[in-house]
mmCIF file of C-alpha atoms in Angstrom:
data_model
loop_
_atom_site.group_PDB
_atom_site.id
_atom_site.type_symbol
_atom_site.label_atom_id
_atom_site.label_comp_id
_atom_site.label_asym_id
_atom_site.label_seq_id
_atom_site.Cartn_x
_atom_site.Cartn_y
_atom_site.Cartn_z
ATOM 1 C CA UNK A 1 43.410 8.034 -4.295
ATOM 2 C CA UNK A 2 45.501 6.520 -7.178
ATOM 3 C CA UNK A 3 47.062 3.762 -4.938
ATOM 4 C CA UNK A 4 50.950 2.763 -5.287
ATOM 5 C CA UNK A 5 51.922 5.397 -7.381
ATOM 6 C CA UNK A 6 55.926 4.303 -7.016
ATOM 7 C CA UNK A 7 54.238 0.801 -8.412
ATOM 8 C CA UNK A 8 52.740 3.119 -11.489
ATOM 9 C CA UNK A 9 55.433 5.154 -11.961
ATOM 10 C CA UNK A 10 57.592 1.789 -12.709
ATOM 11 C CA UNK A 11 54.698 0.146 -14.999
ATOM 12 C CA UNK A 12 55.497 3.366 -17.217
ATOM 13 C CA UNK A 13 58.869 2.771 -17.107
ATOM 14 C CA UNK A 14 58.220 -0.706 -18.129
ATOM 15 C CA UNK A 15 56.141 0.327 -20.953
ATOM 16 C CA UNK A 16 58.136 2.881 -22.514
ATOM 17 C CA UNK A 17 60.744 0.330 -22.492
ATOM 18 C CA UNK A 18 58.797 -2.037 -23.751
ATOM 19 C CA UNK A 19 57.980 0.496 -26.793
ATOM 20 C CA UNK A 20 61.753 1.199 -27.368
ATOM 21 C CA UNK A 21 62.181 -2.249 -27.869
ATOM 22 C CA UNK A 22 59.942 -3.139 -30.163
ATOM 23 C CA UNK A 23 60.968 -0.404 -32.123
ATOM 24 C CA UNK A 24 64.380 -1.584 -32.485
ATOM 25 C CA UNK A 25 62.313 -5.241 -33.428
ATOM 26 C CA UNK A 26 60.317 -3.545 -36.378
ATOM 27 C CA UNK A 27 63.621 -2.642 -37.631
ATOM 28 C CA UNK A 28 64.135 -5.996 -38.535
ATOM 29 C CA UNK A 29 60.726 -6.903 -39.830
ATOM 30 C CA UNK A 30 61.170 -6.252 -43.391
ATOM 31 C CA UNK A 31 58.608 -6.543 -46.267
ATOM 32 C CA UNK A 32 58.374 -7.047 -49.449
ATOM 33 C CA UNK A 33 56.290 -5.864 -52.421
ATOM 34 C CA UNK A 34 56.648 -6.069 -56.128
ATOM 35 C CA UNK A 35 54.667 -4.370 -58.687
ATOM 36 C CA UNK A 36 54.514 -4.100 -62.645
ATOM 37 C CA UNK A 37 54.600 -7.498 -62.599
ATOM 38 C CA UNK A 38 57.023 -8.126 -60.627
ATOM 39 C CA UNK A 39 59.290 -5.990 -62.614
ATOM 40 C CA UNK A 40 59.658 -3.693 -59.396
ATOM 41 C CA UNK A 41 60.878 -4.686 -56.182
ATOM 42 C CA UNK A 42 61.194 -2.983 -52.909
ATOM 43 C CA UNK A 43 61.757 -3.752 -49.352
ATOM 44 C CA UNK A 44 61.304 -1.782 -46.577
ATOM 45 C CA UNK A 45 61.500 -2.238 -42.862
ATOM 46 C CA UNK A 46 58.164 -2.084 -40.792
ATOM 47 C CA UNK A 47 59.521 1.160 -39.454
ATOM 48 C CA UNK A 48 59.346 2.309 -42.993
ATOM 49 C CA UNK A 49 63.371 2.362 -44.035
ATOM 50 C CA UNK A 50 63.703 1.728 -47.427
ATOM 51 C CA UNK A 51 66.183 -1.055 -47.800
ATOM 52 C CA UNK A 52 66.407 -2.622 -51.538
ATOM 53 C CA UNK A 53 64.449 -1.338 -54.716
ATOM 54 C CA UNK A 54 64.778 -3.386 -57.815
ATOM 55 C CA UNK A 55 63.891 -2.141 -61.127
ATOM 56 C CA UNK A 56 63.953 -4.738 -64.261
ATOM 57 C CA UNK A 57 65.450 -3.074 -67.206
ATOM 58 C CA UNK A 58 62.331 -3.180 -69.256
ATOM 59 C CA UNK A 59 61.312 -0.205 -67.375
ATOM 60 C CA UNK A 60 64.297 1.988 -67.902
ATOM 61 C CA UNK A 61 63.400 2.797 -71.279
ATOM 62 C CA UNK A 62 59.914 4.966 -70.231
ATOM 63 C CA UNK A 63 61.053 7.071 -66.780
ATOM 64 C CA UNK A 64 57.112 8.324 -66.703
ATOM 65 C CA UNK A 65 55.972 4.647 -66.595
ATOM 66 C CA UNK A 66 58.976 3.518 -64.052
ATOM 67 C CA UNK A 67 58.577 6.425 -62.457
ATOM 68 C CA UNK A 68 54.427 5.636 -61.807
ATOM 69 C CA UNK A 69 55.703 2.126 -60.683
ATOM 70 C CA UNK A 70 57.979 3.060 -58.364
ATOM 71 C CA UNK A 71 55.315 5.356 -56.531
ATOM 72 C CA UNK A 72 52.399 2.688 -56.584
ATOM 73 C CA UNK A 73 54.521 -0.217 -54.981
ATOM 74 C CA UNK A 74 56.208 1.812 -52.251
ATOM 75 C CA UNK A 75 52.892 3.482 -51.418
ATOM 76 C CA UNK A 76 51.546 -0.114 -50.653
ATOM 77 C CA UNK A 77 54.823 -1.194 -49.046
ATOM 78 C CA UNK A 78 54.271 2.139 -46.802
ATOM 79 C CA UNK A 79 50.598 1.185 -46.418
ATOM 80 C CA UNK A 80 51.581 -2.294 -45.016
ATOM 81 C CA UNK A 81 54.733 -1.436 -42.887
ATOM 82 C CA UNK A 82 52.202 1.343 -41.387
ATOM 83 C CA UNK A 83 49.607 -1.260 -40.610
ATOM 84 C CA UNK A 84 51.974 -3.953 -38.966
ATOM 85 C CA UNK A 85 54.121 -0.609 -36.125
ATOM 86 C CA UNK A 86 50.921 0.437 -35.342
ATOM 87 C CA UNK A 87 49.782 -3.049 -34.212
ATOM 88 C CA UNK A 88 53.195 -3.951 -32.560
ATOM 89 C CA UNK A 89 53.397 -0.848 -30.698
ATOM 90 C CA UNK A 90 49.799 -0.599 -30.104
ATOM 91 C CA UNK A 91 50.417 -4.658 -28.187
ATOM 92 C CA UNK A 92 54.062 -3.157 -26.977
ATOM 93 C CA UNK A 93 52.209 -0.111 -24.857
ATOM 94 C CA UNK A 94 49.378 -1.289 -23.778
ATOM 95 C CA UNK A 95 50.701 -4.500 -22.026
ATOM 96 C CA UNK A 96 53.100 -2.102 -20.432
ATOM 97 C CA UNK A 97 50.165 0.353 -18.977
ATOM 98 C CA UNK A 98 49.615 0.540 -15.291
ATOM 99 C CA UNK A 99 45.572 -0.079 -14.582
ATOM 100 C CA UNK A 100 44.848 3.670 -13.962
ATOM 101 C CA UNK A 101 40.862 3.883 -12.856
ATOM 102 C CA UNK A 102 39.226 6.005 -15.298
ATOM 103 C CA UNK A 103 42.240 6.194 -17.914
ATOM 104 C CA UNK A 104 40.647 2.656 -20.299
ATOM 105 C CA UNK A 105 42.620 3.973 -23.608
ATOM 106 C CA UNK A 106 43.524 1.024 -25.186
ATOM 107 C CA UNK A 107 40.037 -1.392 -25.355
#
């Protein structure tokens, strides 16, 4: 009915290994965003670690405005790290799937 299933069985493996690497991959992707003119800088991995955040000391005198700052440039820093694990592990499981009849998940 489903054919090899041993030969299956080790596509899955394959996969799921697959995944686990390119997690450990993403955790070297980093990216970078500034905002306030450049007067904030963060970097973050694509499996969303914060690594660096730089703040210019112009914006230590107002914590509201830094504060504001802070939030709108690691929102898009999230936003794009988000965008580029879902595409790698997205690529990193579905070239790992066994061709299951029926089971077309990832078109």
């Amino acid at each position: 009915m489903f054919g090899d299933l041993s030969g299956m069985m080790d596509k899955l493996k394959q996969a799921q290994q697959k995944v686990e690497e390119t997690k450990q991959r993403l955790n070297t992707v980093l990216i970078d965003e500034s905002g306030a003119d450049g007067k904030i800088k963060v970097t973050i991995t694509a499996n969303r670690e914060i690594r660096a955040i730089s703040v210019d000391d112009t914006l230590l005198q107002d914590a509201e405005e830094l504060e504001d700052y802070l939030v709108l440039t690691l929102n898009k820093a999230l936003k794009r790290a988000g965008e580029i694990n879902e595409q790698e592990m997205a690529v990193a499981a579905k070239s790992g799937m066994p061709n299951i009849p029926g089971m077309d998940m990832f078109k």
